[in-house]
Short mmCIF file of C-alpha atoms and ligand atoms in Angstrom, two decimals:
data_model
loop_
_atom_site.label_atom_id
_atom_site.label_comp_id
_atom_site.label_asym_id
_atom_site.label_seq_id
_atom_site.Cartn_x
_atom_site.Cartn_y
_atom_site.Cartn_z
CA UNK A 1 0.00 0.00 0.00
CA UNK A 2 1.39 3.41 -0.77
CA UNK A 3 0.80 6.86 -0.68
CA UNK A 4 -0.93 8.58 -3.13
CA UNK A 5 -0.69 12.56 -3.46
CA UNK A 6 -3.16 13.70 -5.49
CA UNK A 7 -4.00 17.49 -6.44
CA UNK A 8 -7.61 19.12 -7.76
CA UNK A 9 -6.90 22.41 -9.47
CA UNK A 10 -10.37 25.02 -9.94
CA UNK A 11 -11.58 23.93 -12.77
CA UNK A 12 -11.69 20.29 -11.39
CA UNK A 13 -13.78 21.04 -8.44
CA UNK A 14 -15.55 24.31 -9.82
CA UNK A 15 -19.15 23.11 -9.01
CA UNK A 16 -20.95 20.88 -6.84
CA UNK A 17 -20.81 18.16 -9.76
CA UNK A 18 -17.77 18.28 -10.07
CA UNK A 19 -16.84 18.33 -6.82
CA UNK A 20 -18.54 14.79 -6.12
CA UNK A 21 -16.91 14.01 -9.00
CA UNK A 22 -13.32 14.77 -7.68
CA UNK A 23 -15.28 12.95 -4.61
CA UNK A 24 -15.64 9.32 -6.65
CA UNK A 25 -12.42 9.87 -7.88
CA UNK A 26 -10.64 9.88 -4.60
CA UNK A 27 -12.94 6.95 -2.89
CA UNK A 28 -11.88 4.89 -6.21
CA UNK A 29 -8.32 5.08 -5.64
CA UNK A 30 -8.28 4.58 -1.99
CA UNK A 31 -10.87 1.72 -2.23
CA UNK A 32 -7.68 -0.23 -5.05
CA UNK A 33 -5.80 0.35 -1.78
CA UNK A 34 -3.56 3.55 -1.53
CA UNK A 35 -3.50 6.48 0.75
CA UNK A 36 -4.92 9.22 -0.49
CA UNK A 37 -4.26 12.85 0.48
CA UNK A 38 -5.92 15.13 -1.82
CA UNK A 39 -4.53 19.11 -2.57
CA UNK A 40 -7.54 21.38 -3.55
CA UNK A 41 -7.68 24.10 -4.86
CA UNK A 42 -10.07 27.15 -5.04
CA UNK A 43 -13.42 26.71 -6.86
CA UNK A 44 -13.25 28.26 -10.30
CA UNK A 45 -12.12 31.72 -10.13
CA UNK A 46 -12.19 32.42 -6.97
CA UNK A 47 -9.15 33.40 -6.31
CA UNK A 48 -9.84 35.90 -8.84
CA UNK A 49 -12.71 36.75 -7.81
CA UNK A 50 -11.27 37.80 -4.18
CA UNK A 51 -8.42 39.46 -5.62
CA UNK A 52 -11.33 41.68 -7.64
CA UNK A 53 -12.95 42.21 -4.27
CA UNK A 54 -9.83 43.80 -2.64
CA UNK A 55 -9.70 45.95 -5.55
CA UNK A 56 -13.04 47.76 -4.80
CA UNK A 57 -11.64 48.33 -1.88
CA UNK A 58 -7.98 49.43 -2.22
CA UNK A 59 -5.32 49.46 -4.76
CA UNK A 60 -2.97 48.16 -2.06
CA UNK A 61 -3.67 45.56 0.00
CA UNK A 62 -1.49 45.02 2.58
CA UNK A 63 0.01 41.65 1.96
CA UNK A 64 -0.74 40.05 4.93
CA UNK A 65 -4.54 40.86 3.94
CA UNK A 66 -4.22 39.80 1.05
CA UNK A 67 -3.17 36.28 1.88
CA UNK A 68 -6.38 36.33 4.87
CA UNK A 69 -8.47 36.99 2.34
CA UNK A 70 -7.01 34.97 -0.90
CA UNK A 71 -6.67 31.74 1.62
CA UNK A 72 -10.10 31.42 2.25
CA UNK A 73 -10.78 30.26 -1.28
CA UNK A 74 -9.05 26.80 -0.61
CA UNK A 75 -10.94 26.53 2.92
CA UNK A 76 -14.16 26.30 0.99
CA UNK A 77 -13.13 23.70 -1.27
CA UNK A 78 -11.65 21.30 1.12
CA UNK A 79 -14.59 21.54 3.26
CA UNK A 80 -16.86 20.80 0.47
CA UNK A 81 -15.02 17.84 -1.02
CA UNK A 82 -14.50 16.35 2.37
CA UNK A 83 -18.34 16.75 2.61
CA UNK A 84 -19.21 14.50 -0.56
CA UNK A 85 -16.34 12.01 0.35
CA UNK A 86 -18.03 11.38 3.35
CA UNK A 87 -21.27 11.27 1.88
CA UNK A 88 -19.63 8.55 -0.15
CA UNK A 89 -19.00 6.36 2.80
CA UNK A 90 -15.26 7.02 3.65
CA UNK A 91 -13.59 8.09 6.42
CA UNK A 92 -12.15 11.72 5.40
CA UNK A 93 -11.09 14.71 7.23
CA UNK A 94 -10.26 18.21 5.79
CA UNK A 95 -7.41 20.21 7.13
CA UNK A 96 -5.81 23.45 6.51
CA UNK A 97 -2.25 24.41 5.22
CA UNK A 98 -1.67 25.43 8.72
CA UNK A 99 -3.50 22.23 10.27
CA UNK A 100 -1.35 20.17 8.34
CA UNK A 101 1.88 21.76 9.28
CA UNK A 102 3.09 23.98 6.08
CA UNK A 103 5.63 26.74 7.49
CA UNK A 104 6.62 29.55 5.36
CA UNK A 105 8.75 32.11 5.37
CA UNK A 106 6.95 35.45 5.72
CA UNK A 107 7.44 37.10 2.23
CA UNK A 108 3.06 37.45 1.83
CA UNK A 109 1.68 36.55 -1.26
CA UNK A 110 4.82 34.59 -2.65
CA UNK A 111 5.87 32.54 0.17
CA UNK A 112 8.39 29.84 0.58
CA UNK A 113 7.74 26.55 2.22
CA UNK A 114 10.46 26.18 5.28
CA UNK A 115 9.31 22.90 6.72
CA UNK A 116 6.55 20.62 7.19
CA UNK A 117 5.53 19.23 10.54
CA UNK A 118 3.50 16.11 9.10
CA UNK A 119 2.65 14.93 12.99
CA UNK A 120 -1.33 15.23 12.45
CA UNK A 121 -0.95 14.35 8.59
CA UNK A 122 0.44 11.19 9.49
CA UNK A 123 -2.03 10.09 12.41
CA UNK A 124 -4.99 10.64 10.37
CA UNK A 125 -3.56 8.61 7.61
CA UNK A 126 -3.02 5.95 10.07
CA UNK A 127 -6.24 6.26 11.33
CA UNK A 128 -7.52 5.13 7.62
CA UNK A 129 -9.18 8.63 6.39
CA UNK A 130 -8.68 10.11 3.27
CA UNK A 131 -7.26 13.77 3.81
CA UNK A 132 -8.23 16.33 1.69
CA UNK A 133 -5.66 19.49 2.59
CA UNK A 134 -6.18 22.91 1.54
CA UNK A 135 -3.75 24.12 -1.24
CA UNK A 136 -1.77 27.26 -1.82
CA UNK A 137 -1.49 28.40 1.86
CA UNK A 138 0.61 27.63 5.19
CA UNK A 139 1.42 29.54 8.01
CA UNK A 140 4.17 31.28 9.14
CA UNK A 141 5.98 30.77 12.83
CA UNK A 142 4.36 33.87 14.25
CA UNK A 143 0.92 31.98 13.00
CA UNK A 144 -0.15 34.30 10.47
CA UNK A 145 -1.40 32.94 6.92
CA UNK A 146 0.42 33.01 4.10
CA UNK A 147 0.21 32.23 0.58
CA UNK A 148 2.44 30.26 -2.11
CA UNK A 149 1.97 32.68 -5.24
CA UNK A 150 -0.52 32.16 -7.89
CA UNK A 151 -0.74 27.98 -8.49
CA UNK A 152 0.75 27.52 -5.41
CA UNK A 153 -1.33 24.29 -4.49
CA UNK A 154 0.77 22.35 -7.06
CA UNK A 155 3.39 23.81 -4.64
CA UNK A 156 1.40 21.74 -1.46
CA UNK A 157 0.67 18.60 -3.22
CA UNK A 158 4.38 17.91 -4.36
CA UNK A 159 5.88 19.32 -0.77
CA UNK A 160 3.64 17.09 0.80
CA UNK A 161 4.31 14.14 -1.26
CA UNK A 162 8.00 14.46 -0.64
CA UNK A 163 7.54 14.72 3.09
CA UNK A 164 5.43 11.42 3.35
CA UNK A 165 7.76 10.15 0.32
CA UNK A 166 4.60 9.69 -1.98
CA UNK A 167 4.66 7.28 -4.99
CA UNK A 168 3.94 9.58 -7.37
CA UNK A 169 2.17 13.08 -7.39
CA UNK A 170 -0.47 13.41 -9.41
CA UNK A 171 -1.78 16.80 -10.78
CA UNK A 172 -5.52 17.14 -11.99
CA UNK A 173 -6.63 19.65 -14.44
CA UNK A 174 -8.76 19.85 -17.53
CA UNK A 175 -6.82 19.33 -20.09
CA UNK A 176 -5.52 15.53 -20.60
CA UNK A 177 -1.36 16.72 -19.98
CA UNK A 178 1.16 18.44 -21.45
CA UNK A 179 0.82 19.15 -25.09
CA UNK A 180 3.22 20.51 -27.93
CA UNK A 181 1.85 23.49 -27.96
CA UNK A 182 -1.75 25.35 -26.53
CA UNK A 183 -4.85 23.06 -28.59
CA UNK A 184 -6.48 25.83 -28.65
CA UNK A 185 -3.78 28.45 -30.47
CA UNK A 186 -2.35 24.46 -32.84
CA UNK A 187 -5.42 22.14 -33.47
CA UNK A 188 -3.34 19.53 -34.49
CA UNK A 189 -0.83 19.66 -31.01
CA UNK A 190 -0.43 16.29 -29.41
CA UNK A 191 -0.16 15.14 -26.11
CA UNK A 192 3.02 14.14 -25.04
CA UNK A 193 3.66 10.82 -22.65
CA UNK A 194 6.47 12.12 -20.90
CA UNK A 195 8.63 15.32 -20.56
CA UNK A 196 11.78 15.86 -18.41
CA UNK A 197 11.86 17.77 -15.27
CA UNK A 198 13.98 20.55 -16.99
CA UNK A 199 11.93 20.73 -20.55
CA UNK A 200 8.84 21.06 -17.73
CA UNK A 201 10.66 23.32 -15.74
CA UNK A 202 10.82 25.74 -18.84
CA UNK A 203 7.60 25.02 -20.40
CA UNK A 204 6.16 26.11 -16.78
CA UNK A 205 8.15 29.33 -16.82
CA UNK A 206 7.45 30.05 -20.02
CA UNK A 207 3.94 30.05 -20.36
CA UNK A 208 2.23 26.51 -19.93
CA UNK A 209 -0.35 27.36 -17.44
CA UNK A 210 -0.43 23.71 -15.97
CA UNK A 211 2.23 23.44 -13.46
CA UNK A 212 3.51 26.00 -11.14
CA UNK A 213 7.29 26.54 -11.75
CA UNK A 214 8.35 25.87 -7.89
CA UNK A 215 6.61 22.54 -8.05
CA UNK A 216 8.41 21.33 -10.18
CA UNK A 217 11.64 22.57 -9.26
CA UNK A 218 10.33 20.67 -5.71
CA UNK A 219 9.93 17.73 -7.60
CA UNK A 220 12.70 17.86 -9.51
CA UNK A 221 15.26 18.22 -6.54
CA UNK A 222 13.64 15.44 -4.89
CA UNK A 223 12.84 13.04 -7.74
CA UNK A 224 9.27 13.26 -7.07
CA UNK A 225 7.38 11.78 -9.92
CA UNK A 226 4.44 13.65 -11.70
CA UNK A 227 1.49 12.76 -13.65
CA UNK A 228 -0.81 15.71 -15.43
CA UNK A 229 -3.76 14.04 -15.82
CA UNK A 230 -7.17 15.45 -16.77
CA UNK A 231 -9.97 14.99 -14.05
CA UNK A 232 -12.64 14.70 -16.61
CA UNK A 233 -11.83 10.79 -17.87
CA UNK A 234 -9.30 8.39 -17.11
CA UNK A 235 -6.41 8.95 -19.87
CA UNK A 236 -2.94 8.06 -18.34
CA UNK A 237 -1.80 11.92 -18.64
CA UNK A 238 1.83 13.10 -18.86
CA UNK A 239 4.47 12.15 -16.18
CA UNK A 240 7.25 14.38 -15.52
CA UNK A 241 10.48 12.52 -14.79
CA UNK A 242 13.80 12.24 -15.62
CA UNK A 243 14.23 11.64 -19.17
CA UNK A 244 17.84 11.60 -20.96
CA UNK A 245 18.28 13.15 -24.00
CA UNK A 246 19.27 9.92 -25.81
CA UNK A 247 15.44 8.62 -25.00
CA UNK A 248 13.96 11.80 -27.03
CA UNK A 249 12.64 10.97 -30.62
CA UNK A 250 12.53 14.82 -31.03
CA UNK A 251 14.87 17.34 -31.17
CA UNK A 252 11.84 20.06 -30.03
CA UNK A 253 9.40 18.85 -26.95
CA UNK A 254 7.53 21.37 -27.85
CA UNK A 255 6.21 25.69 -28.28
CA UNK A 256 4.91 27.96 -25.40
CA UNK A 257 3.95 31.46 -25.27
CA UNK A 258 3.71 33.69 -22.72
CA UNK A 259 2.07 37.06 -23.35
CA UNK A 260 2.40 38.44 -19.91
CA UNK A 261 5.91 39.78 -19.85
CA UNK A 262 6.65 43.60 -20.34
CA UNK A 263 9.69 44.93 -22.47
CA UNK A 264 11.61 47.53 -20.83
CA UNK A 265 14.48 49.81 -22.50
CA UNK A 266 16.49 51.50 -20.69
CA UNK A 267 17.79 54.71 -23.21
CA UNK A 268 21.34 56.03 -22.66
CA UNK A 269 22.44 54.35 -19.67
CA UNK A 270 26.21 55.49 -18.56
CA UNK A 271 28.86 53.32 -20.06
CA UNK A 272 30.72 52.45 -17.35
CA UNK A 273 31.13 49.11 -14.65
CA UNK A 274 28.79 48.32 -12.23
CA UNK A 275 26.04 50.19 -13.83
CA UNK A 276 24.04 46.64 -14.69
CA UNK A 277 24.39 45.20 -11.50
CA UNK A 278 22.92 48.11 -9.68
CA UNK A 279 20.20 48.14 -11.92
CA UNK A 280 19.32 44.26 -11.42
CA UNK A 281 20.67 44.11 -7.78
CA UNK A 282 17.66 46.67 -6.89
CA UNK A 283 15.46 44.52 -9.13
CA UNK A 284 16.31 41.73 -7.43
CA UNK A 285 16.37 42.92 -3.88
CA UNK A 286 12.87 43.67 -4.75
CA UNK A 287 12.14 39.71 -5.65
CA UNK A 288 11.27 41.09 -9.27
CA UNK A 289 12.46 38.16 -11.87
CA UNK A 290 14.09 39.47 -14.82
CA UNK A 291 14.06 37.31 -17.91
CA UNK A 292 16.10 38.08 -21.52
CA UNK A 293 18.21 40.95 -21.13
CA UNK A 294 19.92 42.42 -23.63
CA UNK A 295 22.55 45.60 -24.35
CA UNK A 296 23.40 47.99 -27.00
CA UNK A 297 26.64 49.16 -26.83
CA UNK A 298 26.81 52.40 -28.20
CA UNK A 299 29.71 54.30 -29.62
CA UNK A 300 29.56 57.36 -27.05
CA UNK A 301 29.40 56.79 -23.19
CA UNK A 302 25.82 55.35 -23.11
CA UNK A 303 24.64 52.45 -23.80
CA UNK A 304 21.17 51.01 -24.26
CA UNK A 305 19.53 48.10 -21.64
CA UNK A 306 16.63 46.41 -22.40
CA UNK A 307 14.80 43.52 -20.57
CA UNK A 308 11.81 41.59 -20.07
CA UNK A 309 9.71 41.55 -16.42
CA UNK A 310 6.54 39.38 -15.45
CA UNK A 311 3.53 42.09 -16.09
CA UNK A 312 2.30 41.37 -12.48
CA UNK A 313 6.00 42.85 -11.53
CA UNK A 314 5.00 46.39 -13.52
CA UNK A 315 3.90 48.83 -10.92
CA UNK A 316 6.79 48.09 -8.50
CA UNK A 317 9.52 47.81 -10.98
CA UNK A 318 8.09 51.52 -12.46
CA UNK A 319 8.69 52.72 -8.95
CA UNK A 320 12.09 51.35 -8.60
CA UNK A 321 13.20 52.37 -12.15
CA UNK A 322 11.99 56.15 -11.41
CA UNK A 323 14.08 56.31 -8.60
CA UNK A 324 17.29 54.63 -10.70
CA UNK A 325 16.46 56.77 -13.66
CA UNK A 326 17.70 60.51 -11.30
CA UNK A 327 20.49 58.28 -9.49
CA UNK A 328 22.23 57.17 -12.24
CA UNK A 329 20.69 60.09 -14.51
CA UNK A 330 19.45 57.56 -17.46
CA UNK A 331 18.17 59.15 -20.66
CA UNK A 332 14.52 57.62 -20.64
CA UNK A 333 12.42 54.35 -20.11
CA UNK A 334 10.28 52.97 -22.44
CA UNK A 335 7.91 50.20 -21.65
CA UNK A 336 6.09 48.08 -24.36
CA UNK A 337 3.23 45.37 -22.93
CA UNK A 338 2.80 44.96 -26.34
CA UNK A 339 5.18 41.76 -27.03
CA UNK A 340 5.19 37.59 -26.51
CA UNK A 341 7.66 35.72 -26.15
CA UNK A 342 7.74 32.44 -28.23
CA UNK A 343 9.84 29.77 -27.20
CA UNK A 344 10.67 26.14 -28.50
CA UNK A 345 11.62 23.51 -25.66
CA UNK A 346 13.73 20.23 -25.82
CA UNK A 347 16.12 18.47 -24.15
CA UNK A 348 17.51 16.77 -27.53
CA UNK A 349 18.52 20.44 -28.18
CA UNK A 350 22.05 20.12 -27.12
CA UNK A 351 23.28 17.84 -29.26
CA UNK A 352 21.71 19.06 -32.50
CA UNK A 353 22.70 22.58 -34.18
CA UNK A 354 20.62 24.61 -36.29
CA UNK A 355 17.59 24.34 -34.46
CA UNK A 356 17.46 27.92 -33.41
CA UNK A 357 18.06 28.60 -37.19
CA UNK A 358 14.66 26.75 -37.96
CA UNK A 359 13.07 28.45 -35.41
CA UNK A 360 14.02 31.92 -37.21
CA UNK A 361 13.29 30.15 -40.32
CA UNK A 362 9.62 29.82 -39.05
CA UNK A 363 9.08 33.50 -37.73
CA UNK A 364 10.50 35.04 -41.17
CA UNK A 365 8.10 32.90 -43.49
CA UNK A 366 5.42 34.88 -41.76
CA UNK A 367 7.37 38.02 -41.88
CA UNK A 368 7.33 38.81 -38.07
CA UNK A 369 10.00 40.88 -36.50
CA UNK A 370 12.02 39.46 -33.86
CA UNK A 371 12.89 41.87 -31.33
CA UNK A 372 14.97 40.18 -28.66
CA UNK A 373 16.50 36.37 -28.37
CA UNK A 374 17.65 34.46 -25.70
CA UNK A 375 18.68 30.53 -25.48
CA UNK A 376 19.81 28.25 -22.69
CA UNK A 377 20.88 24.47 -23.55
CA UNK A 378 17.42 23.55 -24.20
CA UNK A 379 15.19 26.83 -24.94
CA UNK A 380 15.32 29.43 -27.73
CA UNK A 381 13.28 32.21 -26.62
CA UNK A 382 12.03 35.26 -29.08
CA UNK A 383 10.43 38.12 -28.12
CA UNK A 384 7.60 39.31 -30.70
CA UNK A 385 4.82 41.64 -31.41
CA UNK A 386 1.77 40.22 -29.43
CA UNK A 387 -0.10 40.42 -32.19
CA UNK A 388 1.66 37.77 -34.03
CA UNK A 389 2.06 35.44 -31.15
CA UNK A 390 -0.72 32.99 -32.40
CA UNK A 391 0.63 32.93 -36.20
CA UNK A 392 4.22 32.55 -34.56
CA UNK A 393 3.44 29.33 -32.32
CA UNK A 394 1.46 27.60 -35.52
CA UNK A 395 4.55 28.18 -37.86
CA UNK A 396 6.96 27.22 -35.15
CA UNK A 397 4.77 23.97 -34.52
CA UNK A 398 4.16 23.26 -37.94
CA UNK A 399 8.22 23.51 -38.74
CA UNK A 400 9.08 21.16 -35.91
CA UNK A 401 6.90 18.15 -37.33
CA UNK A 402 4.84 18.31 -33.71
CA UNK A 403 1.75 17.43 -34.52
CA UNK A 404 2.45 13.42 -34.81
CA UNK A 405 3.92 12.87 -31.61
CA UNK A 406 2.52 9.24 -30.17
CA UNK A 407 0.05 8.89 -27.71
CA UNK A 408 -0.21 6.19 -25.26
CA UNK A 409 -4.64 5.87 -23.83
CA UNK A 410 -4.72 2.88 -22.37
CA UNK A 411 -7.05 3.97 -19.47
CA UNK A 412 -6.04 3.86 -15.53
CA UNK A 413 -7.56 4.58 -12.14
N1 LIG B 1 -6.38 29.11 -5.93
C1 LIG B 1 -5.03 29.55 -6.12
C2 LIG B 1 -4.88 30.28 -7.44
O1 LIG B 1 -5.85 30.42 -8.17
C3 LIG B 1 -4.05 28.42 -5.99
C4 LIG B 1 -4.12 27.38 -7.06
O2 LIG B 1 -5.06 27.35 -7.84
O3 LIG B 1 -3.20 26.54 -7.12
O4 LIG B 1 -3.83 30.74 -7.75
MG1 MG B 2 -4.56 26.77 -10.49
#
């Protein structure tokens, strides 16, 4: 008998149907003999629909409010799931993040796990229930509630399943897994059977809503095995694992878009050293993420900077830029929300050159523009007008032979 982590995003649990759906689910698995502890999350929107709330109220939430209000989301859902699993005839018990013994650090609204204290995890598991644990929150020392960041349940399920050394970690959505590219931007995009930790890693940074990045950097350190499986039928899903490079058939896993970052420029910046690190070190002090960067050098004594920030990021990084722009008396700032960056993903990457050049080869067919690049051993990233981030990701796709990637449906509890 093993332990079985399993994790309900919104969309799974979004309605009372579906809820005693999720509810059938859970008693299946646990009735073939596993342990079940089950992550929810928020119903729907919710969390979205809070966040709106706070708005009417204030355009600045104090953090620590934000995560009271925020958490309650996954205290519905737990309670209501727990409700039709019992109705269902099993033993089950709902508990909170701070219940269950998630400690974060205190940095509201993007907190970090520190430890888990699995003491009353492990006695109701012993005790036969099913526990259904709230997602996305935990508390910190001082008791106060915190919050993982947007997606942060995927964060719970595979922290928990490492603590209580889970056999695998299983991640419920709508969609059946991970797929080449977004069905609904490629009709023909396949699902894949299995990706690496690091292709997922990227694919989650760059765009793929499914996973949150930290999970599966979490499950990646600790060799925590994922499936992304749909919650609407019983297809096997996509596991995330550790896959060499000699396994892939394909040089290119697959395309993602993201179309939330902002360009910034940075116009006539002084030319001289430590300029760029006191521009980023404030940035980063300020636990803003900065992704392609790149510089101009002019021939004078200023240079140009420009980089790419998450749009949720915008507000604060204005603020800090004002401030740099009189210190270190730069020109002007431009920003442009305007752009998406495209990116192809694959661990055969490595060992094969020219893929980049195909990439390129793809954009210039359809005559877009690319404004910035950046690569890593298994990315190629392009920054592009947003407006062309659709036609970008279907010529990409189409240039990679994606669409005939093998699927495996053999159905499983
Ligand atoms: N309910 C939270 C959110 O919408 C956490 C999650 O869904 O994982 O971000
Ligand atoms: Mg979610």
């Amino acid at each position: 008998m093993g332990i079985i982590v399993q994790k309900y995003g919104g969309s799974s649990v979004a309605n009372p149907d579906r809820i005693k759906r999720v509810a059938q689910r859970v008693v299946k698995r646990k009735q073939k003999g596993d342990q079940v502890v089950a992550v929810v999350s928020a119903l729907g929107d919710t969390t979205d629909e809070l966040i709106e709330l706070s708005r009417k109220v204030t355009d600045n939430p104090p953090k620590r409010e934000y995560d009271m209000l925020v958490s309650t989301g996954e205290q519905v859902s737990v309670a209501l799931l727990a409700m039709a699993i019992n109705e269902l005839g099993e033993s089950v018990i709902s508990l909170t993040g701070s219940q269950v013994g998630i400690i974060t650090d205190d940095l509201h609204s993007k907190a970090q796990i520190l430890e888990i204290n699995p003491t009353r995890l492990e006695k109701e598991l012993s005790e036969n229930k099913i526990v259904v644990v709230a997602g996305f929150q935990g508390v910190t020392i001082n008791n106060d509630i915190t919050t993982l960041g947007r997606g942060g349940s995927d964060t719970t399920a595979v922290a928990l399943a490492t603590k209580l050394d889970a056999e695998v970690c299983e991640i419920y959505t709508d969609v059946d897994g991970i797929y080449t590219a977004d069905p609904q931007i490629v009709k023909s995009a396949s699902k894949l059977n299995e990706v690496s930790y690091d292709e997922m890693l990227e694919l989650a940074h760059l765009g793929a809503q499914v996973l949150q990045p930290r999970s599966v950097e979490f499950a990646k350190h600790y060799g925590i095995k994922l499936a992304v499986r749909s919650s609407f039928n019983y297809k096997p899903g996509t596991y995330v694992k550790e896959v060499g490079a000699l396994e892939k058939k394909k040089v290119v896993t697959g395309v993602a878009c993201n179309t939330d970052e902002v360009k910034i420029s940075l116009i006539g910046v002084p030319d001289r050293p430590g300029i760029a690190y006191q521009i980023f070190e404030a940035l980063a002090d300020a636990n803003i993420n900065v992704d392609m960067i790149i510089q101009n050098v002019h021939r004078g004594e200023v240079n140009d900077i420009t980089f790419t920030i998450d749009e949720e990021d915008l507000n604060e990084t204005r603020e800090l830029l004002d401030e740099l722009q009189t210190n270190l008396v730069i020109k002007n700032i431009v920003y442009d929300s305007d752009v998406a960056k495209v990116s192809i993903v694959g661990a055969g990457m490595v060992t094969n050159p020219g893929v980049a050049a195909n990439m390129f080869e793809a954009l210039g067919r359809e005559d877009i523009n690319i404004e910035m690049i950046s690569t890593s051993e298994i990315k190629v990233s392009c920054l592009i007008n947003k407006s062309s981030a659709d036609e970008a990701v279907k010529s990409i796709h189409n240039i990679f032979d994606l669409s005939d990637v093998e699927e495996i449906s053999d159905e499983v509890v």
